[in-house]
Amino acid sequence: MDRRVTKKGDDASGKERPTLKTLAFMTGLGVTTVSRALKDAPEIGAETRRRVQLVAKQIGYRPNRAGVRLRTGKTNVISLVLNTEHELMSFVSDIIYGVTEVIADTPYHLIVTPYSRSQDPLDPVRYLVETGSADGVIISRTQPNDPRARYMLEHGVPFATHGRTDMGLVHPYHDFDNYAFAGEAVRALAAKGRSRLALVTPPVGLTYFRYTVNGFADALSEVGASEVPFNTVSIDHTIEQIRMRTAQLMRRDDRPDGIVSSAAAATLAVVAGIEDAGLKLGRDVDVVSKQSSEVLHLFRRELLVVNEDFRLAGYELARAVLGWIAGKEPGSLQSLSKPSEVLPYRG
Amino acid sequence: MDRRVTKKGDDASGKERPTLKTLAFMTGLGVTTVSRALKDAPEIGAETRRRVQLVAKQIGYRPNRAGVRLRTGKTNVISLVLNTEHELMSFVSDIIYGVTEVIADTPYHLIVTPYSRSQDPLDPVRYLVETGSADGVIISRTQPNDPRARYMLEHGVPFATHGRTDMGLVHPYHDFDNYAFAGEAVRALAAKGRSRLALVTPPVGLTYFRYTVNGFADALSEVGASEVPFNTVSIDHTIEQIRMRTAQLMRRDDRPDGIVSSAAAATLAVVAGIEDAGLKLGRDVDVVSKQSSEVLHLFRRELLVVNEDFRLAGYELARAVLGWIAGKEPGSLQSLSKPSEVLPYRG
DNA sequence: TTGGCAATCTGTAACGTTTCAGTATACTGA
DNA sequence: TCAGTATACTGAAACGTTACAGATTGCCAA
């Protein structure tokens, strides 16, 4: 059964969605001419061009995506690949808004491609590339040696990563300067007289784990503070795990008097753990935490925060992918965002 | 310029993505037969069918989406329409995961269609329908008389709403029972001896505003408590506004001794406002709040919470749209989820 | 033997777009 | 006047799929 109820043919009857054929009929031109006129091809007369574009605007012509895609292979789709277990809530929401802000006045659509714990992170990317489902891909949870980035480079698919890689390969990325963040955090704690510091790290294996750990370590020796190892958790752990292990840590004699936390959700658990151990934030221990929305100062005024803007990340990542698709040099599409100062609660 | 590097023709050379033509050549059958064999059409011999499907699986055939879409109009796309300013962070993240969980083993893709404050909420929906960009649509922020639902019904586009409508029209929805929530919240406060209650409402104009307000009012008279009007804010307001106005409210002589809050983010602000006014949670005032992830008890142990599961919402909404697309009765695709009990902090 | 019919299979056209290889017209220079 | 050429346009083919309208075969009843 055909899906259309009425034939279109050459009549200009009202209801059907206009196609190039409709425009060709209305203007008395050929389909080819109309197609070229709409994309400002040079061999079309100036008047004809204007006329076609006027009519097209009037009747609200929009190119059929399936037609374009079938003929050219261009999907006009950007895919955001997300881990359904380990992404931060605020990350998902904000990065999507950042991306959509950029593609709002382009023909691009955003599709969300999920993968779960059990899957190889390469799976969704392979799917996208094999089926040609997207013109560009955005991935997060980037690793120093990232198979997904390597795969897409090999297959010539434009992409951008949230976080850098370290494979000697050039590609667009946006990253938050976690080395600077950890350093600033340590210095802020040192300025408060704290000298025995622990770090709640990003997930081991991701690139920004290294940057964070290095920034932390370098600043420690710079200010002459020492590290209290806290390797049993990362921000990928559950609230309960972090809370419990923080409480354990804080009950030890050699407990830290300062903690640096890489994510707001983890910080909630850390503070709960501190209080479980009967200690008081700001008196017995200070905590510096990253956050992506202004919640931590409502939570505890004593917290010191550094802001990371995920909407900006989405914005930059989308611009980077689109830039690559448009032919710009991948190496010119890399950006690093500097952390804010370490901010205390302000009235 | 053609996008392909090598001709395909009749040779079975390796690199190109297989199409029906490839399968036809390999099996020695016609393209039509292959097409029908793959979708289990009745007029294909049992052995042929098995043979075709085996070969298809072997070489990893996947139908070209553009081809199908062009020919049939079927997009295999579900669109989630989101407001970029007013959705809750956790809502965006969780509902997306709920939806993707359902469509994971279907051919469907999820596209996110955003709209901003300045736009008519009907705009994105109109775009989707006019361009035929999706087989099904999910919308949130549903109103009693919702132009978007009406529009899609008129145009025969399957959709599901997060929240009910009240137009005498039947369509799939998933909703949280906010009437029950508000009622339970009031009863819990009454059980704690609170009798002068205020409500932080959902956004005025959305359907669940009404349900919440009615549940609140009915329970108030049931338990013999009175309402302290707090109409100056809703959960759509900024953290700062809610905090400031809560502080104002709590400094008045006739301040409430119990507050019901419709969202976790607002609750953070409410508590901050309470403390700004020099009052203490649990002593001077109790607060019952909805939340969609386990954060509030980390925030303040004195809070009473009710959980709303947005991932479930995404799951149910996706199932509903797919069901409608598959031909089920819209009226049979409606679900309401009951609130949990009102939960105090538990060790 | 023949007509009828069921069971399988097939070619063609069409969806809307872009590209290729033209064609028609007017203008140029000698 | 005429070839040569730039300008402006056009039809046909192709992308991969499905629907329609056959085509071929074998079998059975008359």
CSV table of C-alpha atoms in Angstrom, one decimal, chain A residues 79-326:
chain,number,residue,atom,x,y,z
A,79,SER,CA,25.4,11.8,17.6
A,80,LEU,CA,26.2,12.2,21.3
A,81,VAL,CA,27.5,8.9,22.7
A,82,LEU,CA,26.7,8.5,26.4
A,83,ASN,CA,27.3,5.9,29.1
A,84,THR,CA,24.0,5.2,30.7
A,85,GLU,CA,25.5,4.3,34.0
A,86,HIS,CA,28.4,6.6,34.7
A,87,GLU,CA,27.6,10.0,33.3
A,88,LEU,CA,26.8,12.7,35.7
A,89,MET,CA,23.2,13.9,35.6
A,90,SER,CA,24.2,17.5,35.2
A,91,PHE,CA,26.6,16.5,32.5
A,92,VAL,CA,24.0,14.9,30.3
A,93,SER,CA,21.5,17.7,30.7
A,94,ASP,CA,23.9,20.6,30.2
A,95,ILE,CA,26.0,19.1,27.4
A,96,ILE,CA,22.8,18.4,25.4
A,97,TYR,CA,21.7,22.0,25.8
A,98,GLY,CA,25.1,23.2,24.8
A,99,VAL,CA,25.1,21.1,21.7
A,100,THR,CA,21.5,22.0,20.7
A,101,GLU,CA,22.3,25.7,21.1
A,102,VAL,CA,24.9,25.4,18.4
A,103,ILE,CA,23.0,23.2,16.0
A,104,ALA,CA,19.7,25.2,16.5
A,105,ASP,CA,20.2,27.2,13.3
A,106,THR,CA,21.7,24.5,11.2
A,107,PRO,CA,20.0,21.5,9.6
A,108,TYR,CA,21.5,19.2,12.1
A,109,HIS,CA,19.6,16.9,14.4
A,110,LEU,CA,21.0,15.5,17.6
A,111,ILE,CA,20.7,11.8,18.3
A,112,VAL,CA,21.6,10.3,21.6
A,113,THR,CA,23.4,7.0,21.4
A,114,PRO,CA,23.6,5.1,24.7
A,115,TYR,CA,25.8,2.3,25.8
A,116,SER,CA,25.7,0.4,29.1
A,117,ARG,CA,28.2,-1.0,31.5
A,118,SER,CA,28.2,-4.4,29.9
A,119,GLN,CA,29.1,-3.1,26.4
A,120,ASP,CA,32.4,-2.3,24.9
A,121,PRO,CA,32.4,1.5,24.6
A,122,LEU,CA,33.6,1.0,21.0
A,123,ASP,CA,30.3,-0.8,20.1
A,124,PRO,CA,28.1,2.3,19.7
A,125,VAL,CA,30.8,4.1,17.8
A,126,ARG,CA,31.3,1.1,15.5
A,127,TYR,CA,27.5,1.0,14.9
A,128,LEU,CA,27.4,4.7,14.0
A,129,VAL,CA,30.3,4.4,11.6
A,130,GLU,CA,29.2,1.2,10.0
A,131,THR,CA,25.7,2.3,9.4
A,132,GLY,CA,26.7,5.8,8.5
A,133,SER,CA,24.2,7.1,10.9
A,134,ALA,CA,25.9,10.4,11.7
A,135,ASP,CA,28.1,13.0,10.1
A,136,GLY,CA,29.8,13.7,13.3
A,137,VAL,CA,30.2,12.1,16.8
A,138,ILE,CA,30.8,13.5,20.3
A,139,ILE,CA,32.2,11.2,22.9
A,140,SER,CA,32.9,11.6,26.6
A,141,ARG,CA,34.8,9.6,29.2
A,142,THR,CA,37.9,9.9,27.0
A,143,GLN,CA,40.9,7.7,27.7
A,144,PRO,CA,44.6,8.5,27.0
A,145,ASN,CA,44.7,5.7,24.5
A,146,ASP,CA,41.1,5.8,23.2
A,147,PRO,CA,40.1,3.1,20.8
A,148,ARG,CA,37.0,5.0,19.8
A,149,ALA,CA,39.0,8.1,18.7
A,150,ARG,CA,41.5,5.8,16.9
A,151,TYR,CA,38.7,4.0,15.1
A,152,MET,CA,37.0,7.1,14.0
A,153,LEU,CA,40.2,8.6,12.7
A,154,GLU,CA,40.9,5.5,10.7
A,155,HIS,CA,37.4,5.6,9.2
A,156,GLY,CA,37.5,9.3,8.5
A,157,VAL,CA,34.5,10.2,10.6
A,158,PRO,CA,34.6,13.7,12.2
A,159,PHE,CA,34.3,13.7,15.9
A,160,ALA,CA,35.2,15.6,19.1
A,161,THR,CA,36.1,14.3,22.5
A,162,HIS,CA,35.2,15.6,25.9
A,163,GLY,CA,38.7,15.3,27.4
A,164,ARG,CA,42.0,14.9,25.7
A,165,THR,CA,43.8,11.8,24.4
A,166,ASP,CA,47.5,11.0,24.4
A,167,MET,CA,48.1,8.9,21.4
A,168,GLY,CA,50.1,11.3,19.2
A,169,LEU,CA,47.0,11.7,17.1
A,170,VAL,CA,45.4,15.0,16.4
A,171,HIS,CA,41.6,15.5,16.8
A,172,PRO,CA,39.2,18.1,18.1
A,173,TYR,CA,38.5,18.2,21.8
A,174,HIS,CA,37.2,20.3,24.6
A,175,ASP,CA,38.6,19.8,28.0
A,176,PHE,CA,38.4,21.3,31.4
A,177,ASP,CA,41.9,22.0,32.9
A,178,ASN,CA,41.8,19.5,35.7
A,179,TYR,CA,45.5,19.9,36.3
A,180,ALA,CA,44.9,23.6,37.2
A,181,PHE,CA,41.8,22.7,39.2
A,182,ALA,CA,43.6,20.2,41.4
A,183,GLY,CA,46.5,22.6,41.8
A,184,GLU,CA,44.2,25.5,42.8
A,185,ALA,CA,42.3,23.3,45.1
A,186,VAL,CA,45.5,22.3,46.9
A,187,ARG,CA,46.8,25.8,47.2
A,188,ALA,CA,43.4,27.0,48.6
A,189,LEU,CA,43.6,24.3,51.2
A,190,ALA,CA,47.1,25.1,52.0
A,191,ALA,CA,46.1,28.8,52.4
A,192,LYS,CA,43.7,27.6,55.1
A,193,GLY,CA,46.5,25.8,56.9
A,194,ARG,CA,45.6,22.4,55.7
A,195,SER,CA,48.6,20.1,55.1
A,196,ARG,CA,47.4,16.5,54.9
A,197,LEU,CA,45.3,16.2,51.8
A,198,ALA,CA,43.2,13.5,50.2
A,199,LEU,CA,41.9,13.4,46.7
A,200,VAL,CA,38.6,11.9,45.4
A,201,THR,CA,39.7,11.1,41.9
A,202,PRO,CA,38.0,10.9,38.6
A,203,PRO,CA,37.5,7.3,37.2
A,204,VAL,CA,40.8,5.6,36.9
A,205,GLY,CA,41.6,5.1,33.2
A,206,LEU,CA,40.1,8.3,31.9
A,207,THR,CA,42.5,10.9,30.7
A,208,TYR,CA,41.4,13.5,33.3
A,209,PHE,CA,42.3,11.1,36.1
A,210,ARG,CA,46.0,11.7,35.2
A,211,TYR,CA,45.7,15.4,34.8
A,212,THR,CA,43.9,15.7,38.2
A,213,VAL,CA,46.3,13.4,40.0
A,214,ASN,CA,49.3,15.2,38.5
A,215,GLY,CA,47.9,18.7,39.4
A,216,PHE,CA,47.3,17.4,42.9
A,217,ALA,CA,50.8,15.9,43.3
A,218,ASP,CA,52.7,18.8,41.8
A,219,ALA,CA,50.8,21.4,44.0
A,220,LEU,CA,51.3,19.2,47.1
A,221,SER,CA,55.1,19.4,46.7
A,222,GLU,CA,54.9,23.1,45.8
A,223,VAL,CA,53.1,24.0,49.0
A,224,GLY,CA,54.9,21.4,51.1
A,225,ALA,CA,51.8,19.4,52.0
A,226,SER,CA,51.5,15.6,52.1
A,227,GLU,CA,49.0,13.2,50.5
A,228,VAL,CA,46.7,10.9,52.5
A,229,PRO,CA,46.1,8.1,50.0
A,230,PHE,CA,42.4,7.5,49.3
A,231,ASN,CA,42.5,5.1,46.4
A,232,THR,CA,39.5,3.1,47.3
A,233,VAL,CA,37.0,5.4,45.7
A,234,SER,CA,36.5,7.5,42.6
A,235,ILE,CA,33.6,9.6,41.6
A,236,ASP,CA,32.2,6.6,39.6
A,237,HIS,CA,31.5,4.8,42.9
A,238,THR,CA,28.1,4.9,44.4
A,239,ILE,CA,27.1,7.5,47.0
A,240,GLU,CA,26.9,4.8,49.6
A,241,GLN,CA,30.4,3.5,48.9
A,242,ILE,CA,32.0,6.9,48.9
A,243,ARG,CA,30.2,7.8,52.1
A,244,MET,CA,31.2,4.7,53.9
A,245,ARG,CA,34.8,4.8,52.8
A,246,THR,CA,35.1,8.5,53.6
A,247,ALA,CA,33.8,7.7,57.1
A,248,GLN,CA,36.4,5.0,57.5
A,249,LEU,CA,39.1,7.3,56.3
A,250,MET,CA,38.1,10.1,58.6
A,251,ARG,CA,38.1,7.8,61.7
A,252,ARG,CA,41.7,6.9,61.2
A,253,ASP,CA,44.4,8.7,63.3
A,254,ASP,CA,46.2,9.8,60.2
A,255,ARG,CA,43.1,11.3,58.6
A,256,PRO,CA,43.4,14.2,56.1
A,257,ASP,CA,42.5,17.7,57.1
A,258,GLY,CA,41.7,18.7,53.6
A,259,ILE,CA,39.9,16.9,50.7
A,260,VAL,CA,39.7,17.7,47.0
A,261,SER,CA,36.7,16.2,45.2
A,262,SER,CA,36.3,15.9,41.5
A,263,ALA,CA,32.5,16.0,41.4
A,264,ALA,CA,29.6,17.5,43.3
A,265,ALA,CA,27.7,14.2,43.7
A,266,ALA,CA,30.7,12.6,45.3
A,267,THR,CA,31.1,15.6,47.5
A,268,LEU,CA,27.7,15.2,49.0
A,269,ALA,CA,28.7,11.7,50.0
A,270,VAL,CA,32.1,12.8,51.2
A,271,VAL,CA,30.6,15.4,53.5
A,272,ALA,CA,28.1,12.8,54.8
A,273,GLY,CA,31.0,10.5,55.5
A,274,ILE,CA,32.8,13.2,57.3
A,275,GLU,CA,29.8,13.9,59.5
A,276,ASP,CA,29.3,10.2,60.1
A,277,ALA,CA,32.7,10.2,61.6
A,278,GLY,CA,31.6,12.9,64.0
A,279,LEU,CA,33.8,15.6,62.4
A,280,LYS,CA,32.8,19.1,61.4
A,281,LEU,CA,33.4,20.6,58.0
A,282,GLY,CA,35.4,23.8,58.1
A,283,ARG,CA,36.7,23.0,61.6
A,284,ASP,CA,38.2,19.5,61.3
A,285,VAL,CA,38.5,19.4,57.6
A,286,ASP,CA,38.1,21.6,54.5
A,287,VAL,CA,36.8,20.3,51.2
A,288,VAL,CA,37.2,21.8,47.8
A,289,SER,CA,34.9,20.4,45.1
A,290,LYS,CA,34.2,20.9,41.5
A,291,GLN,CA,30.5,21.4,40.7
A,292,SER,CA,28.6,22.1,37.5
A,293,SER,CA,25.7,23.9,39.1
A,294,GLU,CA,25.3,26.0,42.1
A,295,VAL,CA,24.2,23.5,44.6
A,296,LEU,CA,27.1,22.9,46.9
A,297,HIS,CA,26.9,26.2,48.8
A,298,LEU,CA,23.3,25.5,49.6
A,299,PHE,CA,24.4,22.1,50.8
A,300,ARG,CA,27.1,23.3,53.2
A,301,ARG,CA,28.4,26.9,53.4
A,302,GLU,CA,31.8,25.7,54.5
A,303,LEU,CA,32.5,24.1,51.1
A,304,LEU,CA,34.9,25.6,48.7
A,305,VAL,CA,33.9,25.2,45.1
A,306,VAL,CA,35.2,25.5,41.6
A,307,ASN,CA,32.8,25.7,38.7
A,308,GLU,CA,32.9,23.6,35.6
A,309,ASP,CA,30.6,24.6,32.8
A,310,PHE,CA,29.2,21.6,30.9
A,311,ARG,CA,27.0,23.6,28.8
A,312,LEU,CA,30.0,25.4,27.5
A,313,ALA,CA,31.6,22.0,26.9
A,314,GLY,CA,28.6,21.0,24.7
A,315,TYR,CA,28.8,24.2,22.9
A,316,GLU,CA,32.5,23.9,22.1
A,317,LEU,CA,32.2,20.2,21.2
A,318,ALA,CA,29.4,20.9,18.8
A,319,ARG,CA,31.3,23.8,17.2
A,320,ALA,CA,34.3,21.6,16.9
A,321,VAL,CA,32.6,18.7,15.1
A,322,LEU,CA,30.7,21.0,12.8
A,323,GLY,CA,34.0,22.8,12.1
A,324,TRP,CA,35.7,19.5,11.2
A,325,ILE,CA,32.7,18.5,9.0
A,326,ALA,CA,33.0,21.9,7.3
